[in-house]
């Protein structure tokens, strides 16, 4: 309905997001219309604010706070003005008093209060709250404009640091606040990031295991894929839950193209791995259309699928840049720990954290741009056939 009313573009301009029920605003609206928010004591928020409320005492005086990286994913936060948007709050029928106070990502979120939790000590300072992928960007030490990371999880999430300059709204990628360190640590203001979400990464591997029985466990995928030198024209489009960035097509379905008699399980394994890197390239290309990424970039990676060096090699070829795997896999936890350490004085500055990051594997491009573009063009042809087939009924 918002699209029909012509409001989608305005909402995107204010929030950096595409209108989608994935974000919190429509959920809050449903709760309000369903009378779940009739109590005078009710508040709403994202998961971080609920966890924080419990850690600081819950019904025994818990605080209701959040940070800009989470607030900017609600579709209610004005990422340019750095405040809740009165217009959007009114549009979605939200009472402003229900929403959390927004404070810097690295800052003062109160102290723990154990009340009924015997395992939790009282008085531990809580120095940071950050969204999952924003924290991973920080944990990858992508502190400065032009740095990027991708997390290969159930889906894949590509984030690009845009510095302090708010990018123009794009119809293909999302824009969020990555973090706000506060005026003491960063007087330049919040750091913005573009994000491209890929829906099927680990889920595609799971499909090979549970749906087709090609592998028994995920660790078998790379050795099986290395049994063949190429996918031999096989293309797998893992649109199990639609397609993410830059297509944003929730109705798309999965498809397999290029099957011949010579195709075996190794080709299926390799084509699945390639489909992950192709989707990340699609998101990367969309960012390049929206923002001057530049040519001296490297990509830092983490997540479960990053253990597959074949995937990282294919990714490096598709992007024509080095791909570096973090030596610490849990970069989200690392990032929020660094943010809390900055707030509590454990670390003196962002600069002091740079040397703490390291990689344990680097993939460099070994394929020429022409060959990489040719294989990607084959992927795009398959993807477009999938979309046109299921959207038009042909």
PDB file of C-alpha atoms in Angstrom, residues 16-267:
ATOM      1  CA  UNK A  16      17.977   4.446   3.769  1.00  0.00           C
ATOM      2  CA  UNK A  17      15.837   1.307   3.610  1.00  0.00           C
ATOM      3  CA  UNK A  18      13.559  -0.271   1.052  1.00  0.00           C
ATOM      4  CA  UNK A  19       9.943  -0.609   2.148  1.00  0.00           C
ATOM      5  CA  UNK A  20       9.662  -4.177   3.379  1.00  0.00           C
ATOM      6  CA  UNK A  21       7.941  -6.023   6.249  1.00  0.00           C
ATOM      7  CA  UNK A  22      11.406  -7.282   7.231  1.00  0.00           C
ATOM      8  CA  UNK A  23      11.896  -4.046   9.179  1.00  0.00           C
ATOM      9  CA  UNK A  24      10.272  -3.196  12.507  1.00  0.00           C
ATOM     10  CA  UNK A  25       7.859  -0.380  11.620  1.00  0.00           C
ATOM     11  CA  UNK A  26       5.165  -2.558  10.061  1.00  0.00           C
ATOM     12  CA  UNK A  27       5.397  -5.018  12.953  1.00  0.00           C
ATOM     13  CA  UNK A  28       4.986  -2.196  15.468  1.00  0.00           C
ATOM     14  CA  UNK A  29       2.015  -0.949  13.449  1.00  0.00           C
ATOM     15  CA  UNK A  30       0.385  -4.382  13.539  1.00  0.00           C
ATOM     16  CA  UNK A  31       0.874  -4.599  17.293  1.00  0.00           C
ATOM     17  CA  UNK A  32      -0.672  -1.160  17.756  1.00  0.00           C
ATOM     18  CA  UNK A  33      -3.690  -1.966  15.573  1.00  0.00           C
ATOM     19  CA  UNK A  34      -4.161  -5.304  17.337  1.00  0.00           C
ATOM     20  CA  UNK A  35      -4.426  -3.646  20.752  1.00  0.00           C
ATOM     21  CA  UNK A  36      -1.314  -5.379  22.061  1.00  0.00           C
ATOM     22  CA  UNK A  37       0.098  -1.959  22.937  1.00  0.00           C
ATOM     23  CA  UNK A  38      -2.852  -0.713  24.948  1.00  0.00           C
ATOM     24  CA  UNK A  39      -1.062  -0.873  28.293  1.00  0.00           C
ATOM     25  CA  UNK A  40       0.328   2.446  29.505  1.00  0.00           C
ATOM     26  CA  UNK A  41       3.530   0.642  30.536  1.00  0.00           C
ATOM     27  CA  UNK A  42       4.288  -0.870  27.135  1.00  0.00           C
ATOM     28  CA  UNK A  43       7.406  -0.136  25.074  1.00  0.00           C
ATOM     29  CA  UNK A  44       8.633  -1.518  21.739  1.00  0.00           C
ATOM     30  CA  UNK A  45      12.055  -2.058  20.301  1.00  0.00           C
ATOM     31  CA  UNK A  46      14.493  -4.330  18.539  1.00  0.00           C
ATOM     32  CA  UNK A  47      16.026  -7.403  20.185  1.00  0.00           C
ATOM     33  CA  UNK A  48      19.033  -5.476  21.470  1.00  0.00           C
ATOM     34  CA  UNK A  49      16.841  -3.118  23.488  1.00  0.00           C
ATOM     35  CA  UNK A  50      14.974  -6.069  25.019  1.00  0.00           C
ATOM     36  CA  UNK A  51      18.241  -7.813  26.000  1.00  0.00           C
ATOM     37  CA  UNK A  52      19.593  -4.566  27.445  1.00  0.00           C
ATOM     38  CA  UNK A  53      16.395  -3.987  29.424  1.00  0.00           C
ATOM     39  CA  UNK A  54      16.757  -7.436  30.981  1.00  0.00           C
ATOM     40  CA  UNK A  55      20.473  -7.059  31.691  1.00  0.00           C
ATOM     41  CA  UNK A  56      19.887  -3.783  33.523  1.00  0.00           C
ATOM     42  CA  UNK A  57      17.098  -5.069  35.744  1.00  0.00           C
ATOM     43  CA  UNK A  58      14.034  -5.654  33.582  1.00  0.00           C
ATOM     44  CA  UNK A  59      10.935  -4.977  35.664  1.00  0.00           C
ATOM     45  CA  UNK A  60      13.291  -3.907  38.464  1.00  0.00           C
ATOM     46  CA  UNK A  61      14.363  -0.700  36.721  1.00  0.00           C
ATOM     47  CA  UNK A  62      15.740  -1.818  33.361  1.00  0.00           C
ATOM     48  CA  UNK A  63      16.731   0.888  30.865  1.00  0.00           C
ATOM     49  CA  UNK A  64      15.113   1.260  27.441  1.00  0.00           C
ATOM     50  CA  UNK A  65      17.942   2.314  25.118  1.00  0.00           C
ATOM     51  CA  UNK A  66      19.249   1.448  21.668  1.00  0.00           C
ATOM     52  CA  UNK A  67      21.988   2.649  19.326  1.00  0.00           C
ATOM     53  CA  UNK A  68      21.859   4.175  15.822  1.00  0.00           C
ATOM     54  CA  UNK A  69      22.885   0.953  14.040  1.00  0.00           C
ATOM     55  CA  UNK A  70      19.777  -0.772  15.372  1.00  0.00           C
ATOM     56  CA  UNK A  71      17.470   2.250  15.275  1.00  0.00           C
ATOM     57  CA  UNK A  72      18.305   2.760  11.606  1.00  0.00           C
ATOM     58  CA  UNK A  73      16.887  -0.696  10.816  1.00  0.00           C
ATOM     59  CA  UNK A  74      13.413   0.010  12.169  1.00  0.00           C
ATOM     60  CA  UNK A  75      12.222   2.103   9.189  1.00  0.00           C
ATOM     61  CA  UNK A  76      11.329   4.816  11.703  1.00  0.00           C
ATOM     62  CA  UNK A  77      14.714   6.518  12.145  1.00  0.00           C
ATOM     63  CA  UNK A  78      15.882   9.519  10.152  1.00  0.00           C
ATOM     64  CA  UNK A  79      19.512   8.605   9.418  1.00  0.00           C
ATOM     65  CA  UNK A  80      20.332  12.131   8.217  1.00  0.00           C
ATOM     66  CA  UNK A  81      18.860  14.028  11.163  1.00  0.00           C
ATOM     67  CA  UNK A  82      19.834  11.279  13.640  1.00  0.00           C
ATOM     68  CA  UNK A  83      16.456  11.153  15.335  1.00  0.00           C
ATOM     69  CA  UNK A  84      13.174   9.292  15.222  1.00  0.00           C
ATOM     70  CA  UNK A  85      11.137  10.646  12.322  1.00  0.00           C
ATOM     71  CA  UNK A  86       7.937  12.272  13.554  1.00  0.00           C
ATOM     72  CA  UNK A  87       6.371  11.802  10.118  1.00  0.00           C
ATOM     73  CA  UNK A  88       7.076   8.066  10.046  1.00  0.00           C
ATOM     74  CA  UNK A  89       6.090   7.583  13.668  1.00  0.00           C
ATOM     75  CA  UNK A  90       2.732   9.169  12.799  1.00  0.00           C
ATOM     76  CA  UNK A  91       2.419   7.247   9.505  1.00  0.00           C
ATOM     77  CA  UNK A  92       2.752   3.898  11.243  1.00  0.00           C
ATOM     78  CA  UNK A  93       0.580   4.849  14.201  1.00  0.00           C
ATOM     79  CA  UNK A  94       3.368   4.608  16.772  1.00  0.00           C
ATOM     80  CA  UNK A  95       3.358   6.499  20.054  1.00  0.00           C
ATOM     81  CA  UNK A  96       6.751   8.214  20.361  1.00  0.00           C
ATOM     82  CA  UNK A  97       6.984   7.331  24.057  1.00  0.00           C
ATOM     83  CA  UNK A  98       7.066   3.615  23.173  1.00  0.00           C
ATOM     84  CA  UNK A  99      10.435   3.954  21.405  1.00  0.00           C
ATOM     85  CA  UNK A 100      13.862   3.614  22.974  1.00  0.00           C
ATOM     86  CA  UNK A 101      16.223   6.516  23.535  1.00  0.00           C
ATOM     87  CA  UNK A 102      19.050   6.387  20.989  1.00  0.00           C
ATOM     88  CA  UNK A 103      22.583   6.796  22.377  1.00  0.00           C
ATOM     89  CA  UNK A 104      26.027   6.335  20.735  1.00  0.00           C
ATOM     90  CA  UNK A 105      26.984   2.761  19.789  1.00  0.00           C
ATOM     91  CA  UNK A 106      30.086   2.996  21.967  1.00  0.00           C
ATOM     92  CA  UNK A 107      28.868   4.711  25.109  1.00  0.00           C
ATOM     93  CA  UNK A 108      26.993   4.335  28.375  1.00  0.00           C
ATOM     94  CA  UNK A 109      24.200   1.764  28.406  1.00  0.00           C
ATOM     95  CA  UNK A 110      23.994   1.456  32.155  1.00  0.00           C
ATOM     96  CA  UNK A 111      25.164  -1.367  34.401  1.00  0.00           C
ATOM     97  CA  UNK A 112      24.034  -4.911  34.974  1.00  0.00           C
ATOM     98  CA  UNK A 113      21.517  -5.645  37.675  1.00  0.00           C
ATOM     99  CA  UNK A 114      21.135  -9.321  38.437  1.00  0.00           C
ATOM    100  CA  UNK A 115      17.745  -9.366  40.282  1.00  0.00           C
ATOM    101  CA  UNK A 116      16.727 -13.042  39.752  1.00  0.00           C
ATOM    102  CA  UNK A 117      19.796 -14.102  37.722  1.00  0.00           C
ATOM    103  CA  UNK A 118      22.340 -15.711  40.036  1.00  0.00           C
ATOM    104  CA  UNK A 119      24.940 -15.996  37.251  1.00  0.00           C
ATOM    105  CA  UNK A 120      25.047 -12.229  36.599  1.00  0.00           C
ATOM    106  CA  UNK A 121      27.006  -9.916  38.869  1.00  0.00           C
ATOM    107  CA  UNK A 122      25.708  -6.439  39.630  1.00  0.00           C
ATOM    108  CA  UNK A 123      27.425  -3.289  38.408  1.00  0.00           C
ATOM    109  CA  UNK A 124      29.154  -4.479  35.218  1.00  0.00           C
ATOM    110  CA  UNK A 125      29.248  -1.492  32.834  1.00  0.00           C
ATOM    111  CA  UNK A 126      27.621  -2.062  29.437  1.00  0.00           C
ATOM    112  CA  UNK A 127      29.701  -0.039  26.989  1.00  0.00           C
ATOM    113  CA  UNK A 128      28.261  -0.910  23.592  1.00  0.00           C
ATOM    114  CA  UNK A 129      25.197  -2.027  21.670  1.00  0.00           C
ATOM    115  CA  UNK A 130      25.497  -2.732  17.945  1.00  0.00           C
ATOM    116  CA  UNK A 131      23.594  -4.441  15.157  1.00  0.00           C
ATOM    117  CA  UNK A 132      24.923  -7.802  14.012  1.00  0.00           C
ATOM    118  CA  UNK A 133      26.425  -6.875  10.634  1.00  0.00           C
ATOM    119  CA  UNK A 134      27.557  -3.429  11.779  1.00  0.00           C
ATOM    120  CA  UNK A 135      29.471  -5.064  14.622  1.00  0.00           C
ATOM    121  CA  UNK A 136      31.019  -7.506  12.142  1.00  0.00           C
ATOM    122  CA  UNK A 137      32.170  -4.575   9.985  1.00  0.00           C
ATOM    123  CA  UNK A 138      33.857  -3.089  13.051  1.00  0.00           C
ATOM    124  CA  UNK A 139      35.299  -6.478  14.054  1.00  0.00           C
ATOM    125  CA  UNK A 140      36.850  -6.728  10.586  1.00  0.00           C
ATOM    126  CA  UNK A 141      38.632  -3.447  11.351  1.00  0.00           C
ATOM    127  CA  UNK A 142      36.867  -1.808   8.413  1.00  0.00           C
ATOM    128  CA  UNK A 143      37.080   1.493  10.251  1.00  0.00           C
ATOM    129  CA  UNK A 144      37.544   3.798   7.285  1.00  0.00           C
ATOM    130  CA  UNK A 145      35.739   4.828   4.129  1.00  0.00           C
ATOM    131  CA  UNK A 146      36.298   2.433   1.247  1.00  0.00           C
ATOM    132  CA  UNK A 147      36.683  -0.726   3.347  1.00  0.00           C
ATOM    133  CA  UNK A 148      34.262  -3.626   2.934  1.00  0.00           C
ATOM    134  CA  UNK A 149      33.445  -7.017   4.429  1.00  0.00           C
ATOM    135  CA  UNK A 150      31.139  -9.913   3.670  1.00  0.00           C
ATOM    136  CA  UNK A 151      29.847 -12.467   6.148  1.00  0.00           C
ATOM    137  CA  UNK A 152      28.983 -15.834   4.617  1.00  0.00           C
ATOM    138  CA  UNK A 153      26.309 -17.216   6.933  1.00  0.00           C
ATOM    139  CA  UNK A 154      22.867 -18.629   6.215  1.00  0.00           C
ATOM    140  CA  UNK A 155      22.754 -15.657   3.881  1.00  0.00           C
ATOM    141  CA  UNK A 156      25.607 -13.346   2.941  1.00  0.00           C
ATOM    142  CA  UNK A 157      25.869  -9.741   4.035  1.00  0.00           C
ATOM    143  CA  UNK A 158      28.124  -7.309   2.209  1.00  0.00           C
ATOM    144  CA  UNK A 159      28.813  -4.008   3.984  1.00  0.00           C
ATOM    145  CA  UNK A 160      30.784  -1.066   2.607  1.00  0.00           C
ATOM    146  CA  UNK A 161      32.036   1.742   4.850  1.00  0.00           C
ATOM    147  CA  UNK A 162      30.890   5.114   3.426  1.00  0.00           C
ATOM    148  CA  UNK A 163      32.553   7.273   6.060  1.00  0.00           C
ATOM    149  CA  UNK A 164      30.722  10.248   7.525  1.00  0.00           C
ATOM    150  CA  UNK A 165      28.983  11.206   4.288  1.00  0.00           C
ATOM    151  CA  UNK A 166      25.394   9.992   3.974  1.00  0.00           C
ATOM    152  CA  UNK A 167      25.041   8.339   0.535  1.00  0.00           C
ATOM    153  CA  UNK A 168      22.071   9.137  -1.653  1.00  0.00           C
ATOM    154  CA  UNK A 169      19.209   6.643  -1.425  1.00  0.00           C
ATOM    155  CA  UNK A 170      19.532   3.731  -3.826  1.00  0.00           C
ATOM    156  CA  UNK A 171      16.799   1.450  -5.064  1.00  0.00           C
ATOM    157  CA  UNK A 172      19.213  -1.496  -5.006  1.00  0.00           C
ATOM    158  CA  UNK A 173      21.196  -1.349  -1.755  1.00  0.00           C
ATOM    159  CA  UNK A 174      20.347  -0.375   1.804  1.00  0.00           C
ATOM    160  CA  UNK A 175      21.980   2.449   3.737  1.00  0.00           C
ATOM    161  CA  UNK A 176      22.336   2.334   7.509  1.00  0.00           C
ATOM    162  CA  UNK A 177      24.321   3.882  10.298  1.00  0.00           C
ATOM    163  CA  UNK A 178      27.149   1.450  10.991  1.00  0.00           C
ATOM    164  CA  UNK A 179      28.143   3.024  14.302  1.00  0.00           C
ATOM    165  CA  UNK A 180      28.342   6.254  16.252  1.00  0.00           C
ATOM    166  CA  UNK A 181      31.381   6.475  18.524  1.00  0.00           C
ATOM    167  CA  UNK A 182      30.300   9.748  20.090  1.00  0.00           C
ATOM    168  CA  UNK A 183      32.082  13.125  19.947  1.00  0.00           C
ATOM    169  CA  UNK A 184      34.960  12.077  22.217  1.00  0.00           C
ATOM    170  CA  UNK A 185      36.162   9.278  19.942  1.00  0.00           C
ATOM    171  CA  UNK A 186      34.927  10.581  16.591  1.00  0.00           C
ATOM    172  CA  UNK A 187      33.842  14.224  16.341  1.00  0.00           C
ATOM    173  CA  UNK A 188      33.014  13.699  12.654  1.00  0.00           C
ATOM    174  CA  UNK A 189      29.708  12.080  13.540  1.00  0.00           C
ATOM    175  CA  UNK A 190      28.291   8.652  12.718  1.00  0.00           C
ATOM    176  CA  UNK A 191      29.786   6.283  10.168  1.00  0.00           C
ATOM    177  CA  UNK A 192      27.428   5.197   7.393  1.00  0.00           C
ATOM    178  CA  UNK A 193      27.448   1.907   5.517  1.00  0.00           C
ATOM    179  CA  UNK A 194      25.781   0.456   2.449  1.00  0.00           C
ATOM    180  CA  UNK A 195      24.531  -3.101   2.745  1.00  0.00           C
ATOM    181  CA  UNK A 196      23.675  -5.774   0.229  1.00  0.00           C
ATOM    182  CA  UNK A 197      21.914  -8.862   1.549  1.00  0.00           C
ATOM    183  CA  UNK A 198      22.132 -12.243  -0.200  1.00  0.00           C
ATOM    184  CA  UNK A 199      19.452 -14.627   1.011  1.00  0.00           C
ATOM    185  CA  UNK A 200      20.905 -18.074   0.236  1.00  0.00           C
ATOM    186  CA  UNK A 201      24.429 -19.083   1.218  1.00  0.00           C
ATOM    187  CA  UNK A 202      24.438 -21.652   4.011  1.00  0.00           C
ATOM    188  CA  UNK A 203      20.861 -22.496   3.080  1.00  0.00           C
ATOM    189  CA  UNK A 204      22.029 -23.487  -0.424  1.00  0.00           C
ATOM    190  CA  UNK A 205      24.620 -25.813   1.106  1.00  0.00           C
ATOM    191  CA  UNK A 206      21.955 -27.209   3.418  1.00  0.00           C
ATOM    192  CA  UNK A 207      19.771 -27.905   0.364  1.00  0.00           C
ATOM    193  CA  UNK A 208      22.536 -29.990  -1.216  1.00  0.00           C
ATOM    194  CA  UNK A 209      22.792 -31.952   2.025  1.00  0.00           C
ATOM    195  CA  UNK A 210      19.176 -32.344   3.117  1.00  0.00           C
ATOM    196  CA  UNK A 211      17.274 -31.848  -0.128  1.00  0.00           C
ATOM    197  CA  UNK A 212      19.399 -33.682  -2.685  1.00  0.00           C
ATOM    198  CA  UNK A 213      21.642 -35.830  -0.499  1.00  0.00           C
ATOM    199  CA  UNK A 214      24.690 -34.785  -2.534  1.00  0.00           C
ATOM    200  CA  UNK A 215      26.720 -34.377   0.666  1.00  0.00           C
ATOM    201  CA  UNK A 216      26.338 -35.776   4.169  1.00  0.00           C
ATOM    202  CA  UNK A 217      27.991 -32.817   5.916  1.00  0.00           C
ATOM    203  CA  UNK A 218      28.975 -29.316   4.843  1.00  0.00           C
ATOM    204  CA  UNK A 219      32.694 -30.076   5.083  1.00  0.00           C
ATOM    205  CA  UNK A 220      32.399 -32.412   2.090  1.00  0.00           C
ATOM    206  CA  UNK A 221      31.340 -29.657  -0.290  1.00  0.00           C
ATOM    207  CA  UNK A 222      34.710 -28.134  -1.174  1.00  0.00           C
ATOM    208  CA  UNK A 223      36.580 -31.444  -1.688  1.00  0.00           C
ATOM    209  CA  UNK A 224      33.731 -32.632  -3.909  1.00  0.00           C
ATOM    210  CA  UNK A 225      33.767 -29.367  -5.897  1.00  0.00           C
ATOM    211  CA  UNK A 226      37.531 -29.660  -6.430  1.00  0.00           C
ATOM    212  CA  UNK A 227      37.038 -33.015  -8.142  1.00  0.00           C
ATOM    213  CA  UNK A 228      36.069 -31.087 -11.283  1.00  0.00           C
ATOM    214  CA  UNK A 229      37.884 -28.157 -12.892  1.00  0.00           C
ATOM    215  CA  UNK A 230      34.725 -26.212 -13.719  1.00  0.00           C
ATOM    216  CA  UNK A 231      30.957 -26.374 -13.348  1.00  0.00           C
ATOM    217  CA  UNK A 232      30.838 -27.297 -17.061  1.00  0.00           C
ATOM    218  CA  UNK A 233      28.032 -24.847 -17.809  1.00  0.00           C
ATOM    219  CA  UNK A 234      25.862 -25.857 -14.846  1.00  0.00           C
ATOM    220  CA  UNK A 235      24.259 -22.858 -13.108  1.00  0.00           C
ATOM    221  CA  UNK A 236      22.272 -23.094  -9.880  1.00  0.00           C
ATOM    222  CA  UNK A 237      20.109 -20.134  -8.874  1.00  0.00           C
ATOM    223  CA  UNK A 238      19.311 -20.693  -5.156  1.00  0.00           C
ATOM    224  CA  UNK A 239      16.193 -18.559  -4.965  1.00  0.00           C
ATOM    225  CA  UNK A 240      14.693 -20.603  -2.143  1.00  0.00           C
ATOM    226  CA  UNK A 241      13.325 -17.527  -0.343  1.00  0.00           C
ATOM    227  CA  UNK A 242      13.362 -15.145  -3.296  1.00  0.00           C
ATOM    228  CA  UNK A 243      16.324 -13.043  -4.375  1.00  0.00           C
ATOM    229  CA  UNK A 244      17.989 -10.312  -2.335  1.00  0.00           C
ATOM    230  CA  UNK A 245      20.172  -7.403  -3.405  1.00  0.00           C
ATOM    231  CA  UNK A 246      19.978  -5.947  -6.012  1.00  0.00           C
ATOM    232  CA  UNK A 247      16.900  -7.768  -7.316  1.00  0.00           C
ATOM    233  CA  UNK A 248      14.704  -7.725  -4.183  1.00  0.00           C
ATOM    234  CA  UNK A 249      12.365 -10.246  -5.740  1.00  0.00           C
ATOM    235  CA  UNK A 250      10.506 -12.173  -3.008  1.00  0.00           C
ATOM    236  CA  UNK A 251       8.568 -14.184  -5.607  1.00  0.00           C
ATOM    237  CA  UNK A 252      11.621 -15.621  -7.392  1.00  0.00           C
ATOM    238  CA  UNK A 253      12.188 -19.376  -7.211  1.00  0.00           C
ATOM    239  CA  UNK A 254      15.242 -21.574  -7.412  1.00  0.00           C
ATOM    240  CA  UNK A 255      16.310 -23.124 -10.700  1.00  0.00           C
ATOM    241  CA  UNK A 256      18.991 -25.292 -12.292  1.00  0.00           C
ATOM    242  CA  UNK A 257      20.273 -24.654 -15.818  1.00  0.00           C
ATOM    243  CA  UNK A 258      22.724 -26.419 -18.085  1.00  0.00           C
ATOM    244  CA  UNK A 259      22.254 -30.051 -17.079  1.00  0.00           C
ATOM    245  CA  UNK A 260      23.841 -32.551 -19.471  1.00  0.00           C
ATOM    246  CA  UNK A 261      24.655 -36.242 -19.256  1.00  0.00           C
ATOM    247  CA  UNK A 262      28.181 -35.505 -18.088  1.00  0.00           C
ATOM    248  CA  UNK A 263      27.061 -33.487 -15.057  1.00  0.00           C
ATOM    249  CA  UNK A 264      27.825 -35.141 -11.709  1.00  0.00           C
ATOM    250  CA  UNK A 265      27.796 -34.366  -8.011  1.00  0.00           C
ATOM    251  CA  UNK A 266      31.084 -32.456  -8.241  1.00  0.00           C
ATOM    252  CA  UNK A 267      29.528 -30.069 -10.735  1.00  0.00           C
TER     253      UNK A 267
END
